[in-house]
PDB file of C-alpha atoms in Angstrom:
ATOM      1  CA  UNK A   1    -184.903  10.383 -14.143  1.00 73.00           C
ATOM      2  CA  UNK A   2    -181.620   9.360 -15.288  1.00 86.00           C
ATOM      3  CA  UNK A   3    -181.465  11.147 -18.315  1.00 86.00           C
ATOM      4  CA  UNK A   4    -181.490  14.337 -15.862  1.00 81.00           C
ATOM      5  CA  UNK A   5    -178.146  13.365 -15.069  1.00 82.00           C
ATOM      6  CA  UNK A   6    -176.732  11.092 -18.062  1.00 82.00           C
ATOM      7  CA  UNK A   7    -177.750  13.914 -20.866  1.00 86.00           C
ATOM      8  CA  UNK A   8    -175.620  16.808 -19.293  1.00 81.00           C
ATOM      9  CA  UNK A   9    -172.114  17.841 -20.891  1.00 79.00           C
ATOM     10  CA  UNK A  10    -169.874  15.318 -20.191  1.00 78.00           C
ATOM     11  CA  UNK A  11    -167.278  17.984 -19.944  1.00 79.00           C
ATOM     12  CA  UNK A  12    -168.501  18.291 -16.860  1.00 82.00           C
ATOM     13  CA  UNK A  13    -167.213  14.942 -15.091  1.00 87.00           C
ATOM     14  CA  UNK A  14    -164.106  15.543 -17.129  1.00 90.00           C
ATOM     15  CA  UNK A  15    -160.952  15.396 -14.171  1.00 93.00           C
ATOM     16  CA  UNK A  16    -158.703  18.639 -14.528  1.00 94.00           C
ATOM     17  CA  UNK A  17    -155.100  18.760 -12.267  1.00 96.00           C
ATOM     18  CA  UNK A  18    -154.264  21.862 -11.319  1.00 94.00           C
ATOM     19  CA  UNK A  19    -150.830  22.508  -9.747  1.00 94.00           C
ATOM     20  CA  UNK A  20    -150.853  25.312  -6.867  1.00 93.00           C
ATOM     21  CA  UNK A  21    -148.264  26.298  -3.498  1.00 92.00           C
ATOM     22  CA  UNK A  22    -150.143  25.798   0.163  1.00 90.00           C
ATOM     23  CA  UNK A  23    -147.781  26.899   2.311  1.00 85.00           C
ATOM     24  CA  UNK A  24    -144.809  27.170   0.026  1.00 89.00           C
ATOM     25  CA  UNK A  25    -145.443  23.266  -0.942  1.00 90.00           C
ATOM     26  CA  UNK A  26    -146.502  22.306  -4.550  1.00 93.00           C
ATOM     27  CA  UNK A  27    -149.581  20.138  -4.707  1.00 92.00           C
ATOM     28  CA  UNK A  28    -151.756  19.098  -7.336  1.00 94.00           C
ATOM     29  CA  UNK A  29    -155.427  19.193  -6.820  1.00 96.00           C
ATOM     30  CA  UNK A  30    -157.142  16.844  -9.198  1.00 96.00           C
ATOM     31  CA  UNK A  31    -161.183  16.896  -9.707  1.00 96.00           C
ATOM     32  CA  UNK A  32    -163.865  17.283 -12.187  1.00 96.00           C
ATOM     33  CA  UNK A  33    -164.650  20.410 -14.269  1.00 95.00           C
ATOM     34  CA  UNK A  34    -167.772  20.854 -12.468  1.00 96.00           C
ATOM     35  CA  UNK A  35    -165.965  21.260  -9.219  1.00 97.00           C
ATOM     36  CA  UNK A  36    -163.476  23.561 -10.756  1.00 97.00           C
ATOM     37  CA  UNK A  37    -166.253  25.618 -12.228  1.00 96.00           C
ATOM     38  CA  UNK A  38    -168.242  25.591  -8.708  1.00 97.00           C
ATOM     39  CA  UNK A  39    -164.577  26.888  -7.041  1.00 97.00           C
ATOM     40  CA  UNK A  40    -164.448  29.448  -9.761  1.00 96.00           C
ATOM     41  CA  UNK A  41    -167.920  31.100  -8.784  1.00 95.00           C
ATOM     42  CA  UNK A  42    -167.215  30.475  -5.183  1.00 96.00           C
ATOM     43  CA  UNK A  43    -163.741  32.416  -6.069  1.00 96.00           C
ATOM     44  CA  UNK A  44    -165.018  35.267  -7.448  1.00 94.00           C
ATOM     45  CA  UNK A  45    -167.637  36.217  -5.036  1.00 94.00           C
ATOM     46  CA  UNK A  46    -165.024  37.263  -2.846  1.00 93.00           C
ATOM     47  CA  UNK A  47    -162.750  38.475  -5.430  1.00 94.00           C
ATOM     48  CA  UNK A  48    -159.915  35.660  -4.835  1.00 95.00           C
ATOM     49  CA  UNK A  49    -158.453  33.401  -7.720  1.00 95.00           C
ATOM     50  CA  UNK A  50    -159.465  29.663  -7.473  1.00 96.00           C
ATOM     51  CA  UNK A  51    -155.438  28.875  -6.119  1.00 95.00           C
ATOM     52  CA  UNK A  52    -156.408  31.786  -3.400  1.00 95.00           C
ATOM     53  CA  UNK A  53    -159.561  30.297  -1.826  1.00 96.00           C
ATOM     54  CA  UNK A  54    -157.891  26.599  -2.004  1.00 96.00           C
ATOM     55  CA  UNK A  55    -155.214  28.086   0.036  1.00 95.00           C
ATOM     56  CA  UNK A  56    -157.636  29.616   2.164  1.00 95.00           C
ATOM     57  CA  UNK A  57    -160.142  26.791   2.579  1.00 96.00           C
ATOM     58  CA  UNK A  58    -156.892  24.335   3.555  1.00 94.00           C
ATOM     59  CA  UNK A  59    -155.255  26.651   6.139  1.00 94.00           C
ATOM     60  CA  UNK A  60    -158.842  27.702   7.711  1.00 94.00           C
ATOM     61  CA  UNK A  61    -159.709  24.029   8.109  1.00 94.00           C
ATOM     62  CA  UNK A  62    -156.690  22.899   9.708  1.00 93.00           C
ATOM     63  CA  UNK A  63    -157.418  25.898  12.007  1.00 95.00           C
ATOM     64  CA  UNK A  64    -160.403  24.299  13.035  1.00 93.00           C
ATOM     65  CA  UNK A  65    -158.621  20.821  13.840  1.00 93.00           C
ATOM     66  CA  UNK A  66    -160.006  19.336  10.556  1.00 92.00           C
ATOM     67  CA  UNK A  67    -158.282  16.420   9.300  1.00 88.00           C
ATOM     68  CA  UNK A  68    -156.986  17.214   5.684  1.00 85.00           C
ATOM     69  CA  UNK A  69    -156.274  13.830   4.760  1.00 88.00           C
ATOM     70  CA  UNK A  70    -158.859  13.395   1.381  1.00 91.00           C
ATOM     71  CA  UNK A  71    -158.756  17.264   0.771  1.00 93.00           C
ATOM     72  CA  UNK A  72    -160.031  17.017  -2.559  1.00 95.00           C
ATOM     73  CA  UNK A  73    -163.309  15.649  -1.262  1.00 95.00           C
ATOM     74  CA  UNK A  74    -163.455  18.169   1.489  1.00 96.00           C
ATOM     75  CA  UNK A  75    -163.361  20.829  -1.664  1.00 97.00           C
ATOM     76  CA  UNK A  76    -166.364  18.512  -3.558  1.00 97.00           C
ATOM     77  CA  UNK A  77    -168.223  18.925  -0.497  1.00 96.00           C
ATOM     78  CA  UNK A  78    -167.558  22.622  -0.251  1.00 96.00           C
ATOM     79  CA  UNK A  79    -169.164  22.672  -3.786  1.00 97.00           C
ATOM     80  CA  UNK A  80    -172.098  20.558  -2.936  1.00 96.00           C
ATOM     81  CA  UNK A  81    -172.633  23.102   0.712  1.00 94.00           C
ATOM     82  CA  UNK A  82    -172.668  26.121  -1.742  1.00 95.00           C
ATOM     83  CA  UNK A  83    -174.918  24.521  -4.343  1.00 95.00           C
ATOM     84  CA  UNK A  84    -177.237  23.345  -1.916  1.00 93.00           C
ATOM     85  CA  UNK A  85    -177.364  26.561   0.396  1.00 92.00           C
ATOM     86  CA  UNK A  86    -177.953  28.162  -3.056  1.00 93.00           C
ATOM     87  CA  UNK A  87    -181.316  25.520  -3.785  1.00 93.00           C
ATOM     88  CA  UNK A  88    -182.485  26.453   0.112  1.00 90.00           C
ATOM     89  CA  UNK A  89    -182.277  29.966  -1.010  1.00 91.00           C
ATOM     90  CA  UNK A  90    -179.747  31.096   2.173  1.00 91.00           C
ATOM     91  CA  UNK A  91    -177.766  32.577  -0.615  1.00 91.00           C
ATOM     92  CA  UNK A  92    -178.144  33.804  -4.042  1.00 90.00           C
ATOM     93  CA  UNK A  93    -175.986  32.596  -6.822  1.00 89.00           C
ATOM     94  CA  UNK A  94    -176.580  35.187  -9.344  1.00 84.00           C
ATOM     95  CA  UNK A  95    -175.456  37.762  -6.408  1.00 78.00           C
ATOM     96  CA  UNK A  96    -172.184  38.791  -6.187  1.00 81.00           C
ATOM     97  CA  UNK A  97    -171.973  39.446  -2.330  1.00 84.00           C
ATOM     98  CA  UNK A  98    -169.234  37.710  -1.076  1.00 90.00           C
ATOM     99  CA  UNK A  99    -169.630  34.908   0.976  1.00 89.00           C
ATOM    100  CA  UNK A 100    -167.154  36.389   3.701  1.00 88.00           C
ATOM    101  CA  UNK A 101    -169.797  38.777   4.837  1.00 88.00           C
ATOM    102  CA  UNK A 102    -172.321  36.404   5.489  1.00 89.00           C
ATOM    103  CA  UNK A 103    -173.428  35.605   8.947  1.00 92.00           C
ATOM    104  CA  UNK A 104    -172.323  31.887   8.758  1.00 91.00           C
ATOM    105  CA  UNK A 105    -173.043  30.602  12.440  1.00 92.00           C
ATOM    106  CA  UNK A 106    -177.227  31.345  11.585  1.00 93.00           C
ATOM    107  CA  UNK A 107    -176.893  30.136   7.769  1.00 92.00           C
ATOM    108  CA  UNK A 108    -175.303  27.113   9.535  1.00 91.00           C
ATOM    109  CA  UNK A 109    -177.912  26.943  12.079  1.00 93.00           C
ATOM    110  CA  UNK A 110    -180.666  26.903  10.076  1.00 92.00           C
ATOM    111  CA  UNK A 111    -179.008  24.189   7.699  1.00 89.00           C
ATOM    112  CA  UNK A 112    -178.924  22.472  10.613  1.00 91.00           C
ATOM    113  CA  UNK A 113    -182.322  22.840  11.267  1.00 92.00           C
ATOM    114  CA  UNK A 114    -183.397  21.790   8.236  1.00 89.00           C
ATOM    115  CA  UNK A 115    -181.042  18.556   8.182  1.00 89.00           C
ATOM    116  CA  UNK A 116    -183.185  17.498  11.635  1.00 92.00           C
ATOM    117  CA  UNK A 117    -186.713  18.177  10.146  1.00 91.00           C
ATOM    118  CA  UNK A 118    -185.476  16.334   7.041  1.00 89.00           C
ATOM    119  CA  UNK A 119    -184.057  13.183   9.171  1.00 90.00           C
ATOM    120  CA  UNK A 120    -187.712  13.313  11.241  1.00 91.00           C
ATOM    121  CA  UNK A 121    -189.780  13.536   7.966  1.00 91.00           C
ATOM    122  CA  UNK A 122    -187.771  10.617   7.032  1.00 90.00           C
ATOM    123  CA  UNK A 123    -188.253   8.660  10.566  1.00 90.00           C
ATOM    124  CA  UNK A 124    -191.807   9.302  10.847  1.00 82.00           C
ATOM    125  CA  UNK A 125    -193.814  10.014   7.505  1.00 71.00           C
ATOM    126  CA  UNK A 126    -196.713   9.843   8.692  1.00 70.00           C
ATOM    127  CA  UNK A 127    -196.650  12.180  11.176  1.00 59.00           C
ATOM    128  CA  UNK A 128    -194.793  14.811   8.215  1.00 53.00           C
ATOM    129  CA  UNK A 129    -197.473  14.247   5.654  1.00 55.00           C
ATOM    130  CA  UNK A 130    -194.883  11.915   3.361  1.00 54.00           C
ATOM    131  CA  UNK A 131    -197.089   8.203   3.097  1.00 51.00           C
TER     132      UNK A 131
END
C-alpha cells in the first residue's frame, strides 16, 4: 500500500512560497506543489489566476464568519473538497465548466449525505454489509 504513496514524484510534496496582495496586504502563501497544482486547475476552471481565486477564497470565507487563522490549511482542504467531489463523480475534472455555476447547496447536500451513510457504515457494519 505504501508504495502507492511513497513511489510518486517527490516534486510533489516539494513546499513552494508564493508572494500575493489580499486586500492591498502582501502575504506569502507557502504549501506543497501538489496544492499549487490542485489551485491551478481549480483556477482555471473559472478562468481566474491562482493569486485571483486565493483572493477570492479568503474574502468569501471571512464573509461567511470563517476564522482565517491557518489559511493555508483551509486552501489544502479546498484541494482535498475538489479532489474528492471529483472521486464521488459530483464534478468532472477533465471538464472545464467552471465551478461558479455549479449548484453548490445540493453538491453540498449530497456530500453531506454521503459523510452520514459513511459514519453509519462505520458505526454499524453489520447492518451495512462491511464484517
Amino acid at each position: 500500500m505504501c508504495q502507492l504513496f511513497i513511489g510518486a514524484d517527490s516534486d510533489l510534496w516539494r513546499s513552494r512560497t508564493k508572494s500575493l496582495r489580499i486586500d492591498g496586504v502582501a502575504t506569502s502563501i507557502r504549501i506543497e506543489d501538489f496544492f499549487w497544482q490542485t489551485l491551478d486547475e481549480i483556477a482555471n476552471r473559472d478562468d481566474m489566476t491562482v493569486n485571483q481565486l486565493i483572493t477570492r477564497l479568503y474574502f468569501e470565507a471571512i464573509d461567511e464568519g470563517h476564522d482565517m487563522g491557518n489559511f493555508t490549511s483551509f486552501l489544502r482542504v479546498c484541494c482535498a473538497r475538489f479532489l474528492s467531489l471529483a472521486a464521488d463523480q459530483e464534478i468532472d475534472r477533465s471538464a472545464q465548466t467552471p465551478l461558479s455555476g455549479l449548484n453548490a447547496p445540493d453538491l453540498l447536500s449530497r456530500e453531506a449525505a454521503r459523510a452520514d451513510a459513511r459514519h453509519a457504515a462505520r458505526q454499524n457494519p453489520r447492518r451495512s454489509g462491511l464484517n
